[in-house]
Amino acid sequence: MNNSFSISRFALLLKKDFTENIRLYAIGSVSLLFGLATLMVLGSPLICLPAEEGGAIFATFPIYYLFCLSLCIAASMMFPQFRTKQGRLSVFMLPATNAEKYAEQIFTNIFCFALMFVVCVIAAEGIRMVVAPWVWGDVEASFVVNLGSYVDHFSIPIPKEAVAFTQAFAELGITPGLFIGLIVAGNLCSLGVFTLGAMLWPKYSFIKTYVAIYILQIAFSILGVIAASIFSSFDWTQYFSTRGLFIGLIVALGVGAVAAFVASYIVFTHKKVIS
């Protein structure tokens, strides 16, 4: 077997994974669908409010938060076989390169899970449209809602009250594209860190990685306070613009994401069967 990346071997790894875990994936998908549908039905009086009354926010941000959290959990569950010696042995005995095995897990745990989550959100919204009117009936007069109408959980209309807020950022050169870039870079960095955690701590990976991140945040916060007190008289606006700092943060998070994924791959290639 050569060391190059083979699409055919990658496809065989995918087939093997889905064949062995199809029942687990099916149960997970149904559970996610049921959980999302329950959340949407219970929150219908809020998510069905007009956008100017906050309905778009209630419909979008809880789903977005669950999406990011679920992706991090899925990333932390890469190579569950590493929890046992026999499992590690089975992984390294597979007739495929390390790059193919790693890419297959990234594709399954991140890309496929993200697609499944989106499909479940769309299906759960369909369930909510049918069930919510039956559960809630006539809501209180203070709510102006249409429980049976379709709600888009993937768009965030900007309320009229927020126009001045967004214009203020636009005057500083911070466009919606930069906000989206910051969100994407931050999420990719988080995924990379939890992927690295999956390689370092196969058992209870999500909890251990979360605790490690929390400790680092405390440490950086303390360093930030110390630095702020030392350089309190420093006027950073003379050297950096708000837009420049924004772009710098996006670049830093992007570099951190790449570094985390590369580090997780390196740790994976150096895993020991016996430990």
Coordinates of C-alpha atoms in Angstrom, one line a residue:
M1 CA 0.0 0.0 0.0
N2 CA 1.4 3.4 -1.0
N3 CA 1.4 6.4 1.3
S4 CA -0.6 8.6 -1.0
F5 CA -4.2 9.6 -0.3
S6 CA -6.6 7.2 -2.1
I7 CA -10.2 8.2 -2.7
S8 CA -11.2 4.5 -3.1
R9 CA -9.7 3.6 0.3
F10 CA -11.3 6.7 1.9
A11 CA -14.7 5.5 0.5
L12 CA -14.2 2.0 1.9
L13 CA -13.4 3.5 5.3
L14 CA -16.7 5.5 5.1
K15 CA -18.6 2.4 4.1
K16 CA -17.1 0.4 6.9
D17 CA -17.9 3.1 9.5
F18 CA -21.5 3.5 8.4
T19 CA -22.0 -0.2 8.2
E20 CA -20.8 -0.8 11.7
N21 CA -22.4 2.3 13.3
I22 CA -25.6 2.8 11.2
R23 CA -27.8 1.9 14.2
L24 CA -26.0 4.3 16.5
Y25 CA -26.2 7.1 13.9
A26 CA -29.9 6.4 13.3
I27 CA -30.7 6.5 17.0
G28 CA -28.6 9.7 17.4
S29 CA -30.4 11.4 14.5
V30 CA -33.9 10.4 15.8
S31 CA -33.0 11.6 19.3
L32 CA -31.7 14.9 17.9
L33 CA -34.8 15.4 15.8
F34 CA -37.0 14.7 18.8
G35 CA -35.1 17.1 21.0
L36 CA -35.2 19.9 18.5
A37 CA -38.9 19.4 17.7
T38 CA -39.7 19.4 21.5
L39 CA -37.7 22.6 22.0
M40 CA -39.4 24.3 19.0
V41 CA -42.9 23.2 20.0
L42 CA -42.4 24.5 23.6
G43 CA -40.9 27.7 22.4
S44 CA -43.4 28.4 19.6
P45 CA -45.0 31.4 21.2
L46 CA -41.6 33.1 21.2
I47 CA -40.1 31.9 17.9
C48 CA -43.3 32.7 16.0
L49 CA -43.3 36.3 17.1
P50 CA -42.7 39.0 14.4
A51 CA -39.1 39.7 13.8
E52 CA -39.4 43.2 15.2
E53 CA -40.6 41.7 18.5
G54 CA -37.6 39.4 18.8
G55 CA -39.0 36.3 17.1
A56 CA -36.1 36.0 14.8
I57 CA -33.6 36.1 17.7
F58 CA -35.5 33.4 19.7
A59 CA -35.8 31.2 16.5
T60 CA -32.1 31.5 15.5
F61 CA -29.7 31.9 18.4
P62 CA -30.8 28.8 20.5
I63 CA -30.5 26.6 17.4
Y64 CA -27.1 28.2 16.6
Y65 CA -25.8 27.7 20.1
L66 CA -27.0 24.0 20.0
F67 CA -25.4 23.6 16.6
C68 CA -22.0 24.9 17.8
L69 CA -22.1 22.9 21.1
S70 CA -23.2 19.7 19.3
L71 CA -20.4 20.0 16.7
C72 CA -17.8 20.4 19.5
I73 CA -19.2 17.3 21.2
A74 CA -19.1 15.4 17.9
A75 CA -15.5 16.5 17.3
S76 CA -14.5 15.4 20.8
M77 CA -15.8 11.9 19.9
M78 CA -13.4 11.2 17.1
F79 CA -11.9 7.7 17.2
P80 CA -13.9 6.3 20.1
Q81 CA -11.9 3.1 19.6
F82 CA -8.9 4.8 21.2
R83 CA -10.6 4.3 24.6
T84 CA -9.4 0.7 24.7
K85 CA -6.2 -1.1 23.7
Q86 CA -8.1 -3.5 21.4
G87 CA -9.8 -0.5 19.7
R88 CA -6.5 1.2 19.1
L89 CA -5.1 -1.9 17.6
S90 CA -8.1 -2.3 15.3
V91 CA -7.6 1.3 14.0
F92 CA -4.0 0.9 13.3
M93 CA -4.4 -2.5 11.6
L94 CA -6.8 -1.1 9.0
P95 CA -5.3 -1.2 5.5
A96 CA -5.3 2.6 5.0
T97 CA -3.0 5.5 5.6
N98 CA -3.2 7.7 8.7
A99 CA -4.3 10.6 6.5
E100 CA -7.2 8.6 5.2
K101 CA -8.3 7.4 8.6
Y102 CA -8.0 11.0 10.0
A103 CA -9.9 12.5 7.1
E104 CA -12.7 9.9 7.4
Q105 CA -13.2 10.8 11.0
I106 CA -13.2 14.5 10.3
F107 CA -15.7 14.0 7.4
T108 CA -18.0 11.8 9.5
N109 CA -17.9 13.6 12.9
I110 CA -17.9 17.1 11.6
F111 CA -19.2 17.5 8.0
C112 CA -21.8 14.7 8.1
F113 CA -22.9 15.7 11.6
A114 CA -23.3 19.3 10.5
L115 CA -25.4 18.2 7.5
M116 CA -27.5 15.9 9.7
F117 CA -28.1 18.7 12.2
V118 CA -29.4 21.0 9.4
V119 CA -31.7 18.3 8.1
C120 CA -33.0 17.7 11.6
V121 CA -33.7 21.4 12.1
I122 CA -35.7 21.5 8.9
A123 CA -37.6 18.3 9.7
A124 CA -38.2 19.5 13.3
E125 CA -39.7 22.8 12.0
G126 CA -42.1 20.8 9.9
I127 CA -43.2 18.8 13.0
R128 CA -43.5 22.1 15.0
M129 CA -45.9 23.5 12.3
V130 CA -48.2 20.6 12.8
V131 CA -47.9 20.0 16.5
A132 CA -47.7 23.6 17.9
P133 CA -51.2 24.7 17.0
W134 CA -52.6 21.6 18.6
V135 CA -50.5 22.1 21.8
W136 CA -50.9 25.8 22.3
G137 CA -54.3 26.4 20.7
D138 CA -55.2 30.1 21.2
V139 CA -52.3 31.8 22.8
E140 CA -52.6 34.9 25.0
A141 CA -53.8 38.1 23.3
S142 CA -50.4 39.7 24.1
F143 CA -48.8 37.3 21.6
V144 CA -49.3 38.0 17.9
V145 CA -48.1 34.7 16.4
N146 CA -48.9 32.3 13.6
L147 CA -48.0 28.9 15.0
G148 CA -48.7 27.1 11.8
S149 CA -46.4 29.2 9.6
Y150 CA -42.9 28.2 8.6
V151 CA -40.0 29.7 10.6
D152 CA -36.6 30.1 9.1
H153 CA -34.0 29.1 11.7
F154 CA -31.1 30.0 9.5
S155 CA -31.6 33.8 8.9
I156 CA -31.4 36.7 11.3
P157 CA -33.4 39.8 10.0
I158 CA -31.9 42.9 11.5
P159 CA -34.6 44.7 13.6
K160 CA -35.2 48.4 12.9
E161 CA -33.9 49.3 16.4
A162 CA -30.5 47.7 15.5
V163 CA -29.9 49.7 12.3
A164 CA -28.1 52.5 14.2
F165 CA -26.0 49.9 16.0
T166 CA -24.9 48.3 12.7
Q167 CA -24.3 51.6 11.1
A168 CA -22.0 52.6 13.9
F169 CA -19.9 49.5 13.2
A170 CA -20.0 50.1 9.5
E171 CA -18.5 53.6 10.0
L172 CA -15.6 51.9 11.8
G173 CA -15.1 49.6 8.7
I174 CA -16.6 46.5 10.4
T175 CA -18.9 45.0 7.8
P176 CA -21.3 42.0 8.3
G177 CA -18.8 39.9 6.4
L178 CA -16.2 40.5 9.1
F179 CA -18.7 39.5 11.8
I180 CA -19.4 36.3 9.8
G181 CA -15.7 35.7 9.4
L182 CA -15.1 36.1 13.1
I183 CA -17.9 33.6 13.9
V184 CA -16.6 31.1 11.3
A185 CA -13.0 31.4 12.5
G186 CA -14.0 31.1 16.1
N187 CA -16.0 28.0 15.5
L188 CA -13.3 26.4 13.4
C189 CA -10.8 27.1 16.2
S190 CA -13.1 25.5 18.7
L191 CA -13.6 22.4 16.6
G192 CA -9.8 22.1 16.1
V193 CA -9.3 22.4 19.9
F194 CA -11.9 19.7 20.7
T195 CA -10.5 17.5 17.9
L196 CA -7.1 17.8 19.6
G197 CA -8.7 17.0 22.9
A198 CA -10.2 13.8 21.4
M199 CA -6.7 12.7 20.5
L200 CA -5.2 13.6 23.8
W201 CA -7.9 12.3 26.1
P202 CA -10.1 9.6 24.4
K203 CA -12.1 9.1 27.6
Y204 CA -14.4 11.9 28.7
S205 CA -12.7 14.1 26.0
F206 CA -15.4 16.8 25.9
I207 CA -15.4 17.4 29.6
K208 CA -11.6 17.4 29.9
T209 CA -11.1 19.7 26.9
Y210 CA -13.8 22.1 28.2
V211 CA -12.1 22.3 31.6
A212 CA -8.7 22.9 30.0
I213 CA -10.2 25.7 27.8
Y214 CA -11.8 27.2 30.9
I215 CA -8.5 27.2 32.8
L216 CA -6.7 28.8 29.9
Q217 CA -9.4 31.5 29.7
I218 CA -8.9 32.3 33.3
A219 CA -5.1 32.4 32.8
F220 CA -5.4 34.7 29.8
S221 CA -7.9 36.9 31.6
I222 CA -5.4 37.4 34.5
L223 CA -2.6 38.1 32.0
G224 CA -4.9 40.6 30.2
V225 CA -5.7 42.4 33.5
I226 CA -2.0 42.6 34.3
A227 CA -1.1 43.8 30.8
A228 CA -3.9 46.4 30.9
S229 CA -2.6 47.8 34.2
I230 CA 0.9 48.0 32.9
F231 CA 0.0 49.6 29.6
S232 CA -2.9 51.7 30.8
S233 CA -1.4 54.8 29.3
F234 CA -0.8 53.2 25.9
D235 CA -3.1 54.5 23.2
W236 CA -3.5 51.6 20.8
T237 CA -5.8 53.7 18.5
Q238 CA -2.7 55.5 17.3
Y239 CA -1.3 52.3 15.8
F240 CA -4.2 50.0 15.1
S241 CA -7.7 50.7 13.8
T242 CA -10.8 48.9 15.1
R243 CA -11.1 47.2 11.7
G244 CA -7.5 46.1 11.8
L245 CA -7.9 44.6 15.3
F246 CA -11.0 42.8 14.0
I247 CA -9.1 41.4 11.1
G248 CA -6.2 40.5 13.3
L249 CA -8.5 38.5 15.6
I250 CA -10.0 36.6 12.6
V251 CA -6.5 35.8 11.3
A252 CA -5.3 34.7 14.8
L253 CA -8.4 32.4 15.2
G254 CA -7.8 31.0 11.7
V255 CA -4.2 30.2 12.4
G256 CA -5.2 28.7 15.7
A257 CA -7.7 26.5 14.0
V258 CA -5.1 25.2 11.5
A259 CA -2.6 24.7 14.2
A260 CA -5.1 22.7 16.3
F261 CA -6.1 20.4 13.5
V262 CA -2.5 19.9 12.5
A263 CA -1.5 19.1 16.1
S264 CA -4.4 16.7 16.5
Y265 CA -3.2 14.9 13.3
I266 CA 0.3 14.7 14.6
V267 CA -0.8 13.3 18.0
F268 CA -3.0 10.8 16.1
T269 CA 0.0 9.5 14.0
H270 CA 2.0 9.1 17.2
K271 CA -0.6 7.2 19.2
K272 CA 0.6 4.1 20.9
V273 CA -1.3 0.9 20.9
I274 CA -0.1 -0.1 24.4
S275 CA -0.6 2.6 27.0

